[in-house]
Coordinates of C-alpha atoms in Angstrom, one line a residue:
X118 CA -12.9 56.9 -73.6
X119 CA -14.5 56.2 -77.2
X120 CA -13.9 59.1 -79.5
X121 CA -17.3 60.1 -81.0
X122 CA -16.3 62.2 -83.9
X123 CA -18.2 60.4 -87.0
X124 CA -20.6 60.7 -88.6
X125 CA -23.1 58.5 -90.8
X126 CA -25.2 58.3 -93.8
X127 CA -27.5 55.2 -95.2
X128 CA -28.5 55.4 -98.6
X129 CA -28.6 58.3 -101.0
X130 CA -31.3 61.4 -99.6
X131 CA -32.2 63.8 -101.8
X132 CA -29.0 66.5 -101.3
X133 CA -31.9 69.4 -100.9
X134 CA -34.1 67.6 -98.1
X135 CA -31.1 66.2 -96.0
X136 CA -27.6 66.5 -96.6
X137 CA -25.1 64.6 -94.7
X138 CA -21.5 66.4 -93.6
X139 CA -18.7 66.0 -95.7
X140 CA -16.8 62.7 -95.0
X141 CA -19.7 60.9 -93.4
X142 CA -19.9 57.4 -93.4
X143 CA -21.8 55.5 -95.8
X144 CA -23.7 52.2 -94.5
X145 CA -26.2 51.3 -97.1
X146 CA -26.2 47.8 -97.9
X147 CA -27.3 48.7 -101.6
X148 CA -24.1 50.5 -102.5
X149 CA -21.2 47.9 -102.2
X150 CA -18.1 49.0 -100.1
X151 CA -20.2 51.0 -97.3
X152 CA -19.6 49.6 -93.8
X153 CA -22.5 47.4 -91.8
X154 CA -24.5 49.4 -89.5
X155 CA -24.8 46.5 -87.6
X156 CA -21.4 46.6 -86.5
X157 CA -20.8 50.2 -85.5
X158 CA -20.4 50.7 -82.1
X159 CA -23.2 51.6 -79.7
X160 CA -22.6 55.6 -79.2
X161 CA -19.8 55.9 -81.8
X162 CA -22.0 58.8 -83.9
X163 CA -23.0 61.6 -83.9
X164 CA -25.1 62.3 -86.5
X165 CA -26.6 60.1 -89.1
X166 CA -28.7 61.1 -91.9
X167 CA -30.6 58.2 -93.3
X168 CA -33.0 57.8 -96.3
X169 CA -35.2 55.3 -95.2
X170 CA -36.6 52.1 -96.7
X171 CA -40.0 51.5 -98.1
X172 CA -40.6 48.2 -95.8
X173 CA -42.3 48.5 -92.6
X174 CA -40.2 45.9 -91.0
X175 CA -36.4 47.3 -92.5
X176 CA -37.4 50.4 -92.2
X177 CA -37.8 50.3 -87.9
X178 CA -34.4 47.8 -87.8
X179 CA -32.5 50.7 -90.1
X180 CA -33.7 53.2 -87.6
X181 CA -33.2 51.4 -84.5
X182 CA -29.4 50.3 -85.8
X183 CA -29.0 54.1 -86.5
X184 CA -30.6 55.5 -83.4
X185 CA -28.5 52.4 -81.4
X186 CA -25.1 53.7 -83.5
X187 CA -25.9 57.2 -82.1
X188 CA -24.3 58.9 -78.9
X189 CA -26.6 60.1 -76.2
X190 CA -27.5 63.9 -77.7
X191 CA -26.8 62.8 -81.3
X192 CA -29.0 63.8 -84.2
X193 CA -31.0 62.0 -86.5
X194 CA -32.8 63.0 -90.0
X195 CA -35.0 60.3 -91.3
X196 CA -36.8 60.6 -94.1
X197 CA -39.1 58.5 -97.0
X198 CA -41.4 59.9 -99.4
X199 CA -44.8 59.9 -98.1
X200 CA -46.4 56.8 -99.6
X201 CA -43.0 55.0 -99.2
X202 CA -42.7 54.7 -95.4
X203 CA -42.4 58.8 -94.6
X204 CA -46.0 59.1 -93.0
X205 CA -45.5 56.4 -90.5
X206 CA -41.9 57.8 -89.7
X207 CA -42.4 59.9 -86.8
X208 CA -44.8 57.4 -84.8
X209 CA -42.3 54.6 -85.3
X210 CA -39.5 57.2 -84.3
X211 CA -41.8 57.7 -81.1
X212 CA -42.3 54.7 -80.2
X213 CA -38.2 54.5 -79.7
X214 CA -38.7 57.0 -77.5
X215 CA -37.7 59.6 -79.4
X216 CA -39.2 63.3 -79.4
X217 CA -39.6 63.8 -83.0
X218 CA -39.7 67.4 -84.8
X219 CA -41.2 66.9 -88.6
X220 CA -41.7 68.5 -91.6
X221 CA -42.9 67.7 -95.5
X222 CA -41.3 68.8 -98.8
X223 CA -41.4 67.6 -102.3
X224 CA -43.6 64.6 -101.5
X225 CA -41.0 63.8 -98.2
X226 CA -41.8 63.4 -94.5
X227 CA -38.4 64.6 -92.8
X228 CA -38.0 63.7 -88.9
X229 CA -35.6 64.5 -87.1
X230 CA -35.0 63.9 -83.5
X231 CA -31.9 62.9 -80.9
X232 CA -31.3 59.9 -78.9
X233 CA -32.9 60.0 -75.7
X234 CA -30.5 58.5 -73.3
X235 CA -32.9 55.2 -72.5
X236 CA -34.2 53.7 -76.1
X237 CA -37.4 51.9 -76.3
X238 CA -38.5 48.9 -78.3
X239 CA -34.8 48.6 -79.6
X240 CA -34.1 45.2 -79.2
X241 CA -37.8 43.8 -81.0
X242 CA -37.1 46.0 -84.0
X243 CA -33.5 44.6 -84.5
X244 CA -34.8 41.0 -83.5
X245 CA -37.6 41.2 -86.2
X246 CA -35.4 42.6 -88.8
X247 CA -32.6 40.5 -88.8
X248 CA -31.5 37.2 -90.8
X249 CA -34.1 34.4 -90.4
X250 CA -34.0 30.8 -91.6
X251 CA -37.5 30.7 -93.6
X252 CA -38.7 26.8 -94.0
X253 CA -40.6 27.7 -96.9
X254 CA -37.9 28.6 -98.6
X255 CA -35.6 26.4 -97.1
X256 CA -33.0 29.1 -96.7
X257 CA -31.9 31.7 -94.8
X258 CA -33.4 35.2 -95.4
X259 CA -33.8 39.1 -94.4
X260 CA -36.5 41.3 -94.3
X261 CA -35.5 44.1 -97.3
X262 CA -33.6 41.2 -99.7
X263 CA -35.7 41.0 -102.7
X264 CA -38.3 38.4 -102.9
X265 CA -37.1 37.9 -99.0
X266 CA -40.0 35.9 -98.0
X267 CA -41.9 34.2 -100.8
X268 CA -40.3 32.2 -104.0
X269 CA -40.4 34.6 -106.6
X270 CA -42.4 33.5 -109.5
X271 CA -40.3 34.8 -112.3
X272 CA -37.4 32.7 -110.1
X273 CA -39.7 29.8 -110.0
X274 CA -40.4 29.8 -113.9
X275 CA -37.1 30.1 -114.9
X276 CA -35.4 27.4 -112.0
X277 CA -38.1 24.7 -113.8
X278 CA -37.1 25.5 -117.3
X279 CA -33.1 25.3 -117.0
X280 CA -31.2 22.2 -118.5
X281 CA -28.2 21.0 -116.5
X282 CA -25.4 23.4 -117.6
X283 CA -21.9 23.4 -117.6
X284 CA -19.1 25.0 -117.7
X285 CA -18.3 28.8 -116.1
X286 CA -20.9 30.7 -115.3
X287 CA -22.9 33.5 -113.4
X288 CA -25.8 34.4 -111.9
X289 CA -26.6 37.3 -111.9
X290 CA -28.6 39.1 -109.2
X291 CA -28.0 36.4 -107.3
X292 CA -30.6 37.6 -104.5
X293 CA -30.0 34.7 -101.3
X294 CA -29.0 32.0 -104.1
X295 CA -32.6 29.8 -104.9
X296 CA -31.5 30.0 -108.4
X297 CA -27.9 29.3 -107.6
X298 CA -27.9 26.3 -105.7
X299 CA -30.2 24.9 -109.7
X300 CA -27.5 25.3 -111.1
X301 CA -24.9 24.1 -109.1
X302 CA -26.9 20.8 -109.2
X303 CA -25.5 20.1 -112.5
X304 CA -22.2 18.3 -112.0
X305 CA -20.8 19.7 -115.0
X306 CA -20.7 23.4 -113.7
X307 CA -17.3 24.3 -112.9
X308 CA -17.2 27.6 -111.4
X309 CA -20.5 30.3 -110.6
X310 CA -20.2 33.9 -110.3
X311 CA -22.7 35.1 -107.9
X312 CA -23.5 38.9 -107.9
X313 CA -25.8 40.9 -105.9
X314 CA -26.0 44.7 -105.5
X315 CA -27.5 44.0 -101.7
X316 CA -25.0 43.3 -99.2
X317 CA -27.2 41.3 -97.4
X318 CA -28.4 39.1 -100.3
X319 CA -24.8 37.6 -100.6
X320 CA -24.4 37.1 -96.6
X321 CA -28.1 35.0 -96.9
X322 CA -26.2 33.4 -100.3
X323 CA -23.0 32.7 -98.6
X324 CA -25.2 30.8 -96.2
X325 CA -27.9 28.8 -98.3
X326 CA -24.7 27.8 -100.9
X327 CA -22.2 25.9 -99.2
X328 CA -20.3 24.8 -102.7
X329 CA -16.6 25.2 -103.4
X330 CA -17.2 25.8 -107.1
X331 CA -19.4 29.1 -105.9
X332 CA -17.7 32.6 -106.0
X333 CA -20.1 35.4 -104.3
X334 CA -19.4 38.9 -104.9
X335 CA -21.2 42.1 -103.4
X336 CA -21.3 44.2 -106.6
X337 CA -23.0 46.6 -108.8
X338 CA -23.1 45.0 -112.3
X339 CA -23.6 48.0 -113.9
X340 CA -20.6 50.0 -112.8
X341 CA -18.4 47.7 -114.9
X342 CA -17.9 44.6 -113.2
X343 CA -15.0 42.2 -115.1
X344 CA -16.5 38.9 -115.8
X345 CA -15.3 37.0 -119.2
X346 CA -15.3 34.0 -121.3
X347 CA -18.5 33.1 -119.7
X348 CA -20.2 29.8 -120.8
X349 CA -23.7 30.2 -119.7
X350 CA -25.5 33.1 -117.1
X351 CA -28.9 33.0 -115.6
X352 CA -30.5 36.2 -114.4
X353 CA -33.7 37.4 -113.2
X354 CA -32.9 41.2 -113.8
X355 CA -34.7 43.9 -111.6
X356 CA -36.7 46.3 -112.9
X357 CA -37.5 48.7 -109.7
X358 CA -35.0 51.3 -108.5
X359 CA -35.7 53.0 -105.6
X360 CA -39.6 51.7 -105.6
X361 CA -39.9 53.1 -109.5
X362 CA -40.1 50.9 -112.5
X363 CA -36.7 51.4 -114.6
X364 CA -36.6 49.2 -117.4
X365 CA -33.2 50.1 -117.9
X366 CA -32.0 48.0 -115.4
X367 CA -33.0 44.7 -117.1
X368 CA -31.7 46.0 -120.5
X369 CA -28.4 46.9 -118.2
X370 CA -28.0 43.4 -117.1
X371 CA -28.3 41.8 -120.7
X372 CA -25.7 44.0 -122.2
X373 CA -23.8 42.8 -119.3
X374 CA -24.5 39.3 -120.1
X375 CA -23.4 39.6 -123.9
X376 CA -20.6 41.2 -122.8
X377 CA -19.7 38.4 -120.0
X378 CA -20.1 35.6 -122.4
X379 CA -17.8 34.0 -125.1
X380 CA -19.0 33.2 -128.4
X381 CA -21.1 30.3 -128.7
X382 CA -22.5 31.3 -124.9
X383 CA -26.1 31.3 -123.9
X384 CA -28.2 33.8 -121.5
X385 CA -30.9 32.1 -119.3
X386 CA -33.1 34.8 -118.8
X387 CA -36.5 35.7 -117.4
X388 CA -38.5 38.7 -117.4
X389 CA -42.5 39.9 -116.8
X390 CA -44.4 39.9 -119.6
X391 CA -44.9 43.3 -120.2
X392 CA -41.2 44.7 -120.4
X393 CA -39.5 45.2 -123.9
X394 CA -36.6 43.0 -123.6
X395 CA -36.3 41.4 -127.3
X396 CA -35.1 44.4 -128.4
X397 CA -32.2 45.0 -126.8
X398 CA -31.8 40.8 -127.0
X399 CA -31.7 40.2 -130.8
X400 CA -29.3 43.0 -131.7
X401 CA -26.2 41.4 -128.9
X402 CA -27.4 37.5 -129.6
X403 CA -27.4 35.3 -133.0
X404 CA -30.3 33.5 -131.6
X405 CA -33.1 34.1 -129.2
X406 CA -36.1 31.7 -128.0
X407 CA -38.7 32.1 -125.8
X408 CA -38.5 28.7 -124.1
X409 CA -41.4 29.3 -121.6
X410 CA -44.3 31.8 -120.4
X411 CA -47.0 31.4 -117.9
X412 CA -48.2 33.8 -114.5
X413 CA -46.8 36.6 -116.2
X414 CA -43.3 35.9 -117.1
X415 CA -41.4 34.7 -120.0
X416 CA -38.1 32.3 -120.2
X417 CA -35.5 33.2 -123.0
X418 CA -32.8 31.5 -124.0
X419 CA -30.2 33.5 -126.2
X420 CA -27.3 32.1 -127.6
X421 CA -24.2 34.6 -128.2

């Protein structure tokens, strides 16, 4: 008889709204080292406390994978700010077949319900959600992964503007590798770094680039990932955390770069117009050039 003792937590709630027990499992994708939710055991939980995600479509797979993850009896707490998912919680929760208690504070819808013993709709939310070859993009995909179904613009801009480079390198942010696979087209290249923060970003990756001189990491670059003596890295830096703009991130990812990169090294780089990056660009970097701008964005090359 399976031992159903654990319990789970995916993401980071607000501590005040819903905290989870001491010792609970982590499963978020976005914080490297948790476990898949996707391969715990149907019934193995239970309780799982999840903060949920903004997109319709990740948001009902993340809840059917915790509801499925949950014994018969176990409890769930759900919950998204209001304009970020949490007013839709409770019907989707229904629609599982779930009798859902809820409440709202500090801008959160909180649900919270337990697994009925039969589960509706289950299977349709997990089928939806889950990785997809997309033709348009020629590569395989999931729902949540930035830019998951649609080539990025920013991407685009700066995949038409690279030269064929060489050398060791990384790109970072790799998202499911479009850029990656540009510039592993150059012969030249020796060896790419490819980092991602989302878990699921590296398993599309690890799928769309099928090249020996590829190395993909799940990793958070800014908790001091070791990468050195770098000839070239390409980035197309986030610049939303948690649904909020956070320049910081971006200016996070240069330092990175500057401090990845041996002297003489360049930084692909490409940004929205709006956000301040030059600053943060010409202090680290003896020379930086805008190489290209159009639909918003702007290609920098900077040369450590």
């Amino acid at each position: 008889m399976q031992d159903i003792t654990s319990t789970g937590i995916y993401g980071t709630p607000p501590a005040e709204l819903a905290e989870a027990p001491a010792g609970s499992i982590q499963f978020s994708p976005l914080i490297p080292g948790s476990r898949r939710l996707e391969d715990q055991a149907e019934g193995s939980l239970t309780d799982m406390v999840v903060l949920a995600p903004p997109g319709t479509v990740e948001r009902r797979y993340t809840a059917a994978l915790a509801l499925r993850a949950l014994a018969p009896g176990g409890a769930l707490t759900i919950l998204a700010p209001k304009d970020k998912g949490g007013s839709r919680l409770a019907k989707e929760l229904k629609a599982f077949g779930c009798e859902v208690g809820e409440i709202s504070r500090r801008h959160y819808r909180i649900c919270s319900c337990t697994r009925p013993a039969e589960l509706a709709g289950i299977e349709e939310a997990l089928a939806v959600g889950a990785p997809r070859f997309d033709d348009r993009l020629g590569s395989w995909t999931q729902p949540g992964v930035f830019s998951w179904n649609r080539l990025d613009p920013g991407s685009d801009l700066l995949g038409r503007n690279l030269p064929a480079l060489s050398g060791r390198g990384a790109d970072f942010g790799c998202g499911i590798g479009i850029l990656s696979r540009i510039i592993l087209s150059s012969p030249k290249v020796s060896h790419l770094a490819m980092l991602d923060i989302d878990r699921r970003a590296t398993e599309m990756a690890a799928r769309n680039v099928e090249d020996a001189r590829a190395e993909i990491r799940w990793a958070d670059l800014r908790s001091g990932v070791r990468v050195a003596g770098l000839d070239f890295v390409v980035t197309n830096p986030p610049f939303h955390d948690g649904g909020a703009e956070d320049q910081n991130l971006g200016q996070s990812f240069i330092r990175r770069a500057a401090e990845s990169l041996r002297s003489g090294g360049v930084l692909w780089l490409v940004a929205n117009r709006h956000l301040p990056y030059e600053g943060v660009l010409k202090p680290l970097f003896k020379r930086v050039t805008l190489k290209a701008e159009a639909s918003g964005y702007k290609v920098y090359e900077a040369q450590k």
